[in-house]
CSV table of C-alpha atoms and ligand atoms in Angstrom, one decimal:
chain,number,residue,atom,x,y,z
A,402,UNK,CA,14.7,-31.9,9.4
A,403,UNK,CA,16.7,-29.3,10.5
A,404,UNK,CA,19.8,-28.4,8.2
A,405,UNK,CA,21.6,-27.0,11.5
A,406,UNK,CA,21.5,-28.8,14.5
A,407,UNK,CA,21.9,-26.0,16.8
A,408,UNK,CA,23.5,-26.9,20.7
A,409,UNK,CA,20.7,-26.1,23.5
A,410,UNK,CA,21.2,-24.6,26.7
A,411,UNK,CA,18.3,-25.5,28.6
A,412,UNK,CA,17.0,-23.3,31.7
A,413,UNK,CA,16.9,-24.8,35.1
A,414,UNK,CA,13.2,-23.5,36.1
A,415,UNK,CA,10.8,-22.6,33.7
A,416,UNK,CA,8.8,-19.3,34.0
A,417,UNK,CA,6.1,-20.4,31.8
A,418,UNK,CA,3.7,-20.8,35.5
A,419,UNK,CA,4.0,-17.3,35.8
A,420,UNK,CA,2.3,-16.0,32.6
A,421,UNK,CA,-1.1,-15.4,33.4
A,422,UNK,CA,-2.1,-16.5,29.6
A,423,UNK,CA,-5.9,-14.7,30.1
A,424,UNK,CA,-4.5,-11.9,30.0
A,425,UNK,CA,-1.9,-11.2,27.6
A,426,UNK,CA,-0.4,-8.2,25.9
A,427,UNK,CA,1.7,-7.1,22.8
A,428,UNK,CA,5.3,-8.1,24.0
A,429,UNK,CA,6.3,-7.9,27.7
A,430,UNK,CA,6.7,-11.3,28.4
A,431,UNK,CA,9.4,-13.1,26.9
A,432,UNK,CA,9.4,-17.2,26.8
A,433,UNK,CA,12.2,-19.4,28.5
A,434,UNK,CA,14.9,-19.4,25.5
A,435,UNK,CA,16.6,-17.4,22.8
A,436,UNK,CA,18.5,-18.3,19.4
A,437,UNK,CA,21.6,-16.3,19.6
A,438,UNK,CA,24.5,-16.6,16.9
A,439,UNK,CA,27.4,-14.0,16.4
A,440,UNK,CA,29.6,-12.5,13.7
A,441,UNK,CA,33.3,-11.9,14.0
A,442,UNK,CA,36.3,-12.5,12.3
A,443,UNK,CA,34.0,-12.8,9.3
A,444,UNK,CA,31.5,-15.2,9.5
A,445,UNK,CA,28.6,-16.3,11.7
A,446,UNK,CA,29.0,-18.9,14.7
A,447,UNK,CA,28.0,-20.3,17.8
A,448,UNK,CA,24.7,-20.6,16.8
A,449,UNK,CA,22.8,-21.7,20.2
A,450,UNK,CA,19.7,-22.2,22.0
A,451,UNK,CA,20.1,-20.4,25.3
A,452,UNK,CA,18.2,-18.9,28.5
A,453,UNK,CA,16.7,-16.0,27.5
A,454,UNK,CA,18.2,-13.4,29.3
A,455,UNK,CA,20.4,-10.1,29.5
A,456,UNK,CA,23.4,-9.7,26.6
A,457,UNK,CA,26.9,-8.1,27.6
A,458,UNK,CA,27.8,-5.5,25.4
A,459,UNK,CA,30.5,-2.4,26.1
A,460,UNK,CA,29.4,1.1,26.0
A,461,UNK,CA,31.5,1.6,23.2
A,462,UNK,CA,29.2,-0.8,20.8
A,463,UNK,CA,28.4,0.7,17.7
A,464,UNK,CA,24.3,0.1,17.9
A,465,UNK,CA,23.8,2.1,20.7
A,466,UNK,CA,25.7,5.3,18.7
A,467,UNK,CA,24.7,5.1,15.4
A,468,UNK,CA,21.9,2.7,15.2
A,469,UNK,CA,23.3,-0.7,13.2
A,470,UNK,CA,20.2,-2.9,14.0
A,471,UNK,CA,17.7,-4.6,12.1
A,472,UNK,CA,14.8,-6.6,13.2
A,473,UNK,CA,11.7,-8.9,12.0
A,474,UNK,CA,8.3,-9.7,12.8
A,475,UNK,CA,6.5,-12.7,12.3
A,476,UNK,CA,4.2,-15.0,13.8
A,477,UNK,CA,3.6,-19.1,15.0
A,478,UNK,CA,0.1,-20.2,15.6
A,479,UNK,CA,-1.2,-23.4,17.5
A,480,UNK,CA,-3.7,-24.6,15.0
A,481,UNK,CA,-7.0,-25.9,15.0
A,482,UNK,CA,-5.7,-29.3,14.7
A,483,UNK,CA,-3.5,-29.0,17.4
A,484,UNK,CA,-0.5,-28.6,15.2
A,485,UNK,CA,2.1,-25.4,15.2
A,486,UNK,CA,2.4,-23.4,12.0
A,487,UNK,CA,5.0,-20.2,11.6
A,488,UNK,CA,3.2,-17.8,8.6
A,489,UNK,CA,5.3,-17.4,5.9
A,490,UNK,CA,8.9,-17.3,7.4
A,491,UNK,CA,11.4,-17.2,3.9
A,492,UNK,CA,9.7,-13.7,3.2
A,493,UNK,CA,10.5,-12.9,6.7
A,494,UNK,CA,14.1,-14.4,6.0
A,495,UNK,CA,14.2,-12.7,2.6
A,496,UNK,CA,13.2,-9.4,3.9
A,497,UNK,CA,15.9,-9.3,6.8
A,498,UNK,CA,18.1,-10.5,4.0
A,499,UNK,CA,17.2,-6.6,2.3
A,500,UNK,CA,17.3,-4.6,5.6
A,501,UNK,CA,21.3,-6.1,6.0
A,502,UNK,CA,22.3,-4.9,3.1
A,503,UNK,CA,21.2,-2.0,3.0
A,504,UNK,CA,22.6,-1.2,6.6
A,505,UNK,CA,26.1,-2.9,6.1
A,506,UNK,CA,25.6,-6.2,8.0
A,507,UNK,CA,26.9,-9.3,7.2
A,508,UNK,CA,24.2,-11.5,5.4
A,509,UNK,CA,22.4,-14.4,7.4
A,510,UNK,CA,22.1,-18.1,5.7
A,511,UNK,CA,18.2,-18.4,5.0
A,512,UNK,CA,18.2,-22.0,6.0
A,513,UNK,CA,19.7,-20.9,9.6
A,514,UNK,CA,17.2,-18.3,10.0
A,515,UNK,CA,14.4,-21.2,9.4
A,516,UNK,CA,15.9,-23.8,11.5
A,517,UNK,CA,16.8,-21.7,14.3
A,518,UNK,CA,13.1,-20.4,14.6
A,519,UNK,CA,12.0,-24.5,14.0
A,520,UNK,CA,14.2,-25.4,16.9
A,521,UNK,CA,13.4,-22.4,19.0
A,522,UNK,CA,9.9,-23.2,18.5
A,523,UNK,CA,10.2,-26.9,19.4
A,524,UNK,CA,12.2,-25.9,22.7
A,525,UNK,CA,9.5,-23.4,23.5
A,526,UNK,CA,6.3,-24.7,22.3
A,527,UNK,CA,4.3,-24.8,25.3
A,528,UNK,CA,4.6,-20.8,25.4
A,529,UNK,CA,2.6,-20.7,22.3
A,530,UNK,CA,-1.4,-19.6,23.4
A,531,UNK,CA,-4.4,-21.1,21.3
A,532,UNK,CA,-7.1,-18.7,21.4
A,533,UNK,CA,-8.2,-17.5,18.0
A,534,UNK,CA,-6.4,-14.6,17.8
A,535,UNK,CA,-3.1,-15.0,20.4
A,536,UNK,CA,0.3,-16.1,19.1
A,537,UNK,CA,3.8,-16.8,20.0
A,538,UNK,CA,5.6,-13.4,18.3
A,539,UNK,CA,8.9,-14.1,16.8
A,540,UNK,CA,11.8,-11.3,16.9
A,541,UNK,CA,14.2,-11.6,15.2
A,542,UNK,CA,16.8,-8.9,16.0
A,543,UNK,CA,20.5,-8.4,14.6
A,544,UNK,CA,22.8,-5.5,16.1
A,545,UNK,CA,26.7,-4.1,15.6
A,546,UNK,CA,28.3,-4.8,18.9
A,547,UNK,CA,31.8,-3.8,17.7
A,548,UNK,CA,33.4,-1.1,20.2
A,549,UNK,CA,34.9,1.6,18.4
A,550,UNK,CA,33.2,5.5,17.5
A,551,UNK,CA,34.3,5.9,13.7
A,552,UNK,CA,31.4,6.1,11.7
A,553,UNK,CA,31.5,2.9,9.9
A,554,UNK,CA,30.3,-0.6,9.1
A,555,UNK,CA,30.8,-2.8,12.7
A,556,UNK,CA,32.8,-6.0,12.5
A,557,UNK,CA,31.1,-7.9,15.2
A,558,UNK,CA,27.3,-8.6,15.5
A,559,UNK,CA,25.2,-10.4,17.6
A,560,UNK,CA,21.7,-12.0,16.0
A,561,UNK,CA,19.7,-13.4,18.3
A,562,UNK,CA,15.9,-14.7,17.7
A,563,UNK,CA,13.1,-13.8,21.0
A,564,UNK,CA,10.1,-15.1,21.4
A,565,UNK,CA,6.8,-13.9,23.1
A,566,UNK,CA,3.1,-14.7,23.5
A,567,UNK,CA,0.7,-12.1,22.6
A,568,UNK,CA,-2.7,-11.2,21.6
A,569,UNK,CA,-3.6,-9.2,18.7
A,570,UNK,CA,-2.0,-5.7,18.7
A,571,UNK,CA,-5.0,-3.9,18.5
A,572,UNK,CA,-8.8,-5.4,20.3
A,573,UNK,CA,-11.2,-6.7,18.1
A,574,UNK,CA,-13.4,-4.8,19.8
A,575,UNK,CA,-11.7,-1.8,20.0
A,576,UNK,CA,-13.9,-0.5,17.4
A,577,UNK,CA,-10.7,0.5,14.6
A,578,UNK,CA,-8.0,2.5,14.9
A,579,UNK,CA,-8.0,6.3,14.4
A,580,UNK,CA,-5.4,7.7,12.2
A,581,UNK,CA,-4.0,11.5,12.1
A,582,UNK,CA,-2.4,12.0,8.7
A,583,UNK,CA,1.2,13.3,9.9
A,584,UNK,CA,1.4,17.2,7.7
A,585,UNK,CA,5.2,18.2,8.4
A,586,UNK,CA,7.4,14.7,9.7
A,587,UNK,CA,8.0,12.4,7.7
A,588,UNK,CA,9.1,8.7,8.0
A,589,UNK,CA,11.2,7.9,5.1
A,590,UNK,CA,12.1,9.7,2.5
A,591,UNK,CA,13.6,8.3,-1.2
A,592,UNK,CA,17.1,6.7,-1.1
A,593,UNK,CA,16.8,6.5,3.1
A,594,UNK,CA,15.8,3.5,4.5
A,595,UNK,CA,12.0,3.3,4.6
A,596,UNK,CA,12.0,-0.5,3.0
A,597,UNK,CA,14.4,-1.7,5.6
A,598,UNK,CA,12.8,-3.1,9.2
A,599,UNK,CA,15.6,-0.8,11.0
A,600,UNK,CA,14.8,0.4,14.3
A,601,UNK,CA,15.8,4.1,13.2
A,602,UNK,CA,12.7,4.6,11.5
A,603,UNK,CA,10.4,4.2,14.5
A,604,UNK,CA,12.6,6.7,16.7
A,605,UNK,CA,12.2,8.7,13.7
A,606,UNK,CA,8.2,8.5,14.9
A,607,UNK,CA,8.1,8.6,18.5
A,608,UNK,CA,7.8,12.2,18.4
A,609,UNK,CA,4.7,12.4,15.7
A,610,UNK,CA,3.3,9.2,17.2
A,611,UNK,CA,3.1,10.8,20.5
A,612,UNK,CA,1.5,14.2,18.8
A,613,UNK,CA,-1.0,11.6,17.6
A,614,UNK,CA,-1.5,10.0,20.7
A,615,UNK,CA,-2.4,13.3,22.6
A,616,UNK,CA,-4.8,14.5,20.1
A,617,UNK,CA,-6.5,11.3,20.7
A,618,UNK,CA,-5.1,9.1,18.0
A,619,UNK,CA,-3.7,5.3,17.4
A,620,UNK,CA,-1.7,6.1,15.5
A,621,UNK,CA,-0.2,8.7,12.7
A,622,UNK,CA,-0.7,8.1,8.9
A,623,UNK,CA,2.4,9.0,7.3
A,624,UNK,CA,2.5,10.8,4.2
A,625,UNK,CA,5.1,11.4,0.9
A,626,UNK,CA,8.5,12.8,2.4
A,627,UNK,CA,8.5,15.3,-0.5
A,628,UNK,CA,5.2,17.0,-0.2
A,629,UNK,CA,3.4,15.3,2.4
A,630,UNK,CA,0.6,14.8,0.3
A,631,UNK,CA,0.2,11.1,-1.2
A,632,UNK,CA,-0.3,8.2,1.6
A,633,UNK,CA,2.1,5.8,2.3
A,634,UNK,CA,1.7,3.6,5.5
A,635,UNK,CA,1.1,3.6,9.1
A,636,UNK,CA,2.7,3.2,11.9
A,637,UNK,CA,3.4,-1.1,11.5
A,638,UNK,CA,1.1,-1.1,8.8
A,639,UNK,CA,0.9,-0.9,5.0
A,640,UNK,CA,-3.0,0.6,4.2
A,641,UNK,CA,-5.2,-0.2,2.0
A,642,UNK,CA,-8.6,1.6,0.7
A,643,UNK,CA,-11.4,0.5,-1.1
A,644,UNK,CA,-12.6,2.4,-3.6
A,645,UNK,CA,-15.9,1.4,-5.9
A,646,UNK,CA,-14.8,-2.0,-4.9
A,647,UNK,CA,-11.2,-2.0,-6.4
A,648,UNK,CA,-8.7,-2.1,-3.2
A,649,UNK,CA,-5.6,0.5,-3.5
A,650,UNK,CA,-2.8,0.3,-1.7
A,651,UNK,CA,0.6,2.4,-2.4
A,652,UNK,CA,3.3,1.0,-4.5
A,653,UNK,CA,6.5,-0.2,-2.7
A,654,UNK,CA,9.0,2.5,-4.4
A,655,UNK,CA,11.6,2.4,-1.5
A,656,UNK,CA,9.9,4.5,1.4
A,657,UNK,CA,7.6,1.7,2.3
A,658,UNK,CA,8.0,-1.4,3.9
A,659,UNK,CA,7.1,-4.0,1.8
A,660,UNK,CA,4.7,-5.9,4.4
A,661,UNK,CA,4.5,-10.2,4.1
A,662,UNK,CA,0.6,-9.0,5.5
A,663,UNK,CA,0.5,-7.0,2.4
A,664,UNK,CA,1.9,-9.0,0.3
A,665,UNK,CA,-0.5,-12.0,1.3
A,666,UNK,CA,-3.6,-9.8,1.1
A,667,UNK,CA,-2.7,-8.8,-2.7
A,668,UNK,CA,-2.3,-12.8,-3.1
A,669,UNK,CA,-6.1,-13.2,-1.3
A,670,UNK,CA,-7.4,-10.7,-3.7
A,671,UNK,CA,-6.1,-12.2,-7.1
A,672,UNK,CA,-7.3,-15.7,-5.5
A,673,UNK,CA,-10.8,-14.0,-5.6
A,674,UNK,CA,-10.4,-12.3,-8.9
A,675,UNK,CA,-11.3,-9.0,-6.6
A,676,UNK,CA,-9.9,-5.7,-8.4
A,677,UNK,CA,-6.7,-4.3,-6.9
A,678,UNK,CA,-4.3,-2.0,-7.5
A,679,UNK,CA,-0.8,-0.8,-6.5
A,680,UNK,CA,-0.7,2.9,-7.6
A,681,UNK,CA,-0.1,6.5,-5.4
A,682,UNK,CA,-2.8,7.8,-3.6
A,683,UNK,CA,-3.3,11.2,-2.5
A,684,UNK,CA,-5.1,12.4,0.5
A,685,UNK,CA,-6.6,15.1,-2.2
A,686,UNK,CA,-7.7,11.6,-4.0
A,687,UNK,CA,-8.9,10.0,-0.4
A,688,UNK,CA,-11.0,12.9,0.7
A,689,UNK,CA,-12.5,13.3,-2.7
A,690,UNK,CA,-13.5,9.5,-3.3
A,691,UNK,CA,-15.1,9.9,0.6
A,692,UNK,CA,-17.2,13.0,-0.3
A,693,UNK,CA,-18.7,11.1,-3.4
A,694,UNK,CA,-19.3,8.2,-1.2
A,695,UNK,CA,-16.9,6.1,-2.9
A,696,UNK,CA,-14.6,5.1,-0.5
A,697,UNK,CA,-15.8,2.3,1.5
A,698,UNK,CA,-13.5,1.6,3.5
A,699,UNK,CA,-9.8,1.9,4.9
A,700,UNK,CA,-7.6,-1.0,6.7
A,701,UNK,CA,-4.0,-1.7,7.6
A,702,UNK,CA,-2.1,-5.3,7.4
A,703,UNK,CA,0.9,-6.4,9.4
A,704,UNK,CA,1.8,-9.0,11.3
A,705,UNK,CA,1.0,-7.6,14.5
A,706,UNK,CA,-2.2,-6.6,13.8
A,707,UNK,CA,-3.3,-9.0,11.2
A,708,UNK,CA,-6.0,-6.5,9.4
A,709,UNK,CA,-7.3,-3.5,11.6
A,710,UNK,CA,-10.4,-1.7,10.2
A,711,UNK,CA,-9.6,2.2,10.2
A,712,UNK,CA,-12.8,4.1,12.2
A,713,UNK,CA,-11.3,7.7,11.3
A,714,UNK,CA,-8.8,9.8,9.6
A,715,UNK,CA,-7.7,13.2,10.6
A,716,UNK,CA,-6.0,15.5,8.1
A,717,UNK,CA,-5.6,19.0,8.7
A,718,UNK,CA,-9.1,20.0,9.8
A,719,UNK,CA,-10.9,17.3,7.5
A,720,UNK,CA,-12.0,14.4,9.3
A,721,UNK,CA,-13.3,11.2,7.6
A,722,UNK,CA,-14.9,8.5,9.7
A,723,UNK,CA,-16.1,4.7,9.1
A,724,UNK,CA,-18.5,2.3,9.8
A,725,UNK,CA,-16.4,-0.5,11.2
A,726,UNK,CA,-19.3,-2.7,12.6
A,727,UNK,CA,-20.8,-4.3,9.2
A,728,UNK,CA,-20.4,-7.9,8.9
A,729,UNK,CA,-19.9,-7.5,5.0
A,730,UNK,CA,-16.3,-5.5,5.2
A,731,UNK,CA,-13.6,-6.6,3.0
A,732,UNK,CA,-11.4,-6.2,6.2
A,733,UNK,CA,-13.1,-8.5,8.0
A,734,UNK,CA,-13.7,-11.5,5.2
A,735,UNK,CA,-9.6,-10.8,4.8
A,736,UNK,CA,-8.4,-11.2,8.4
A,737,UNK,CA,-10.4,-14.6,8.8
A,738,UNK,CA,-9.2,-15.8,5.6
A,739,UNK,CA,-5.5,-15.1,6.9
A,740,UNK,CA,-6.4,-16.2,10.3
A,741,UNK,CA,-7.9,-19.6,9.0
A,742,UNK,CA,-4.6,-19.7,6.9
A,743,UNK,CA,-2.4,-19.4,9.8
A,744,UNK,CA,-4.3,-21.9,12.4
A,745,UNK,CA,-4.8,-24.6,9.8
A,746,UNK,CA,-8.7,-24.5,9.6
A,747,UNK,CA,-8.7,-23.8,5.7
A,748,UNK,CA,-6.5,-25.6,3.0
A,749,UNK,CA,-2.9,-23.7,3.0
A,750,UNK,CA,-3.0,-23.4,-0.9
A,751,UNK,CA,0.0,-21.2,-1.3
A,752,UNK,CA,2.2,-23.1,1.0
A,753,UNK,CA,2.7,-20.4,3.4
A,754,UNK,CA,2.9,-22.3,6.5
A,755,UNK,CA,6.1,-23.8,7.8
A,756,UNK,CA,5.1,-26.7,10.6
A,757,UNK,CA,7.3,-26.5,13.7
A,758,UNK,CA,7.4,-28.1,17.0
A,759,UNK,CA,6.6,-31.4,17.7
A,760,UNK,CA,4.5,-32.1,14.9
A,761,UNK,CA,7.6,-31.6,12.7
A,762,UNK,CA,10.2,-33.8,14.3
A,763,UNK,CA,6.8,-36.4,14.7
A,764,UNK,CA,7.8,-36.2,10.6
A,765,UNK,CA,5.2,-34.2,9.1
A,766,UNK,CA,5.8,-33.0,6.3
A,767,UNK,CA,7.2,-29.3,6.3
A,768,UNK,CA,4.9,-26.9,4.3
A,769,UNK,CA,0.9,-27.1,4.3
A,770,UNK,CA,-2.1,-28.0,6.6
B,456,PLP,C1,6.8,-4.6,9.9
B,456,PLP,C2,6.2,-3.4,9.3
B,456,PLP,C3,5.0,-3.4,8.5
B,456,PLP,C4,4.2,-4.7,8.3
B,456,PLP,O1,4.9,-5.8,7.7
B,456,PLP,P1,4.5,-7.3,8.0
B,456,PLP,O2,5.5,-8.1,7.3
B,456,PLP,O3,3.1,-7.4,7.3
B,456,PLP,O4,4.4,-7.4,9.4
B,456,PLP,C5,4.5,-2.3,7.9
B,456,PLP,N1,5.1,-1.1,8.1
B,456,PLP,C6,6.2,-1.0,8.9
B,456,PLP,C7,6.8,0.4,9.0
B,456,PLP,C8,6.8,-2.1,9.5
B,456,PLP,O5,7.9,-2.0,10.2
């Protein structure tokens, strides 16, 4: 049961007729309520369910001007069994719990952040799609909404918790993603703030992402601040290559975002006693292993996408492409593990599952399938 009982405004008409829920995207449709909670005088309160719907905030407020915010991403599924599951959601906690302190904000209680997504979730659980596949998003978001224009650690926040049904970020059939190794920006370099989900790192790659996008790109593989030469991840995804059968996926040093995806794929491989390791790789290293016919393949994992097989990597005028149609990819044995993990068809061994909704306050018990 829910450590905070949190008061609920509850909207007057649903929208939830309007979604047309065959056709869904990433993210532009937001359900009926929101958790909101703010910080002043120093500490956290009025934490509420509310409508969701526009905040009030002066020009003055410090996000807008020097970008206080952090956010998360994580996921709820309607299971097989007709029960709702939210994937992992104390690393999610744990990981917001990194990203505040390294920007200056006032730390959230991890029990809060569970039972505010419980009760959002039970409030909104009819938003939540049960294809194979769809999910209700979860974002939480925390921004400074002090007014002043000194340069400095805000003393008023607002976190608030969205919600949104979507499909997988990328098709299934979309036949991979295409990647352009990025040879002059760079994302995050040592000492800045590459670990922490902050939304200044992705302004950072509007500019490269949209380079990528015109030269007929998903997305840009972003490489070592320092010499732009060994990989580190992509766009919302940490990548992994397979190399003579031993994954490799770069170590989490501080420019990397240390992914729950990735971190559950590592977990899936030591399950299977499958060879992995956490080391630097170069592009010099990528292209070489390809040439010999050693590299068999190349994915990213994150929440959005689950796993997405790569089809193609660009760098400079070398261009490596994959097979992404046979049934025997690591990729694709890894994303319906996860996927059976997260919609209850297989056992939940690790405990990653947090049951919500009405199955939970039916008494179930809180962790496993
Ligand atoms: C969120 C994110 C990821 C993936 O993390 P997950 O917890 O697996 O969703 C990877 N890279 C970046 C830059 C991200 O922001």
């Amino acid at each position: 049961m829910p450590n905070h009982i949190l008061p609920i405004t509850p909207v007057r008409q649903s929208r939830l007729s309007n979604v047309d829920f065959d056709n869904l995207e990433f993210g532009n449709v937001f359900a009926d309520h929101m958790f909101s909670c703010e910080y002043s005088a120093g500490r956290w309160h009025d934490a509420r369910i509310v409508p969701y719907g526009p905040v009030s905030m002066e020009p003055g407020a410090l996000c807008l001007h020097y970008g206080q915010t952090v956010f998360e991403g994580l996921k709820a599924f309607k299971g097989v069994d007709g029960i709702s599951r939210v994937f992992r959601p104390d690393k999610n906690a744990d990981r917001l719990g990194q990203s505040c302190e390294r920007l200056c904000i006032p730390a959230i209680d991890k029990e809060l952040f569970c039972s505010a997504i419980d009760q959002l979730i039970a409030v909104d659980e009819k938003w939540m799609p049960s294809r194979r596949g769809e999910s209700l998003y979860i974002r939480p978001l925390i921004f400074a909404t002090e007014s002043n224009l000194l340069v400095k650690p805000a003393d008023r926040y607002l976190f608030l918790i969205i919600t949104a049904p979507v499909k997988e970020y990328f098709s299934r059939q979309g036949g991979g993603v295409s990647l352009r190794a990025e040879p002059k920006y760079t994302r995050a370099a040592m000492g800045g703030t590459g670990f922490a989900k902050t939304g200044g790192n992705y302004a950072a790659t509007l500019r490269p992402g949209a380079d990528s996008v015109e030269q007929g790109f998903d997305q840009t593989l972003w490489l070592d601040g320092r010499d732009h030469s060994f990989v580190e991840e992509v766009g919302q995804m940490n990548i992994f290559f397979r190399i003579r059968d031993a994954f490799v996926t770069p170590p989490l040093k501080g420019t990397i975002l240390p992914g729950v995806t990735r971190d559950s794929v590592l977990t899936l491989l030591e399950d299977r006693g499958e060879k992995y390791e956490e080391r630097p790789i170069s592009m010099e290293e990528v292209i070489a292993t390809y040439n010999k016919g050693e590299l068999q393949e190349v994915f990213g994992a994150g929440t959005a996408a689950v796993i997405a097989p790569v089809s193609r990597i660009a760098y400079g005028d070398t261009t490596l492409t994959f097979d992404v149609e046979p049934d025997n990819l690591a990729s694709k044995r890894l994303y319906d593990s996860i996927v059976d993990i997260q919609t209850g068809a297989v056992e939940d061994i690790h405990g990653w599952n947090r049951i919500v909704g009405a199955s939970q306050t039916a008494g179930k018990t809180m962790t496993g399938s």
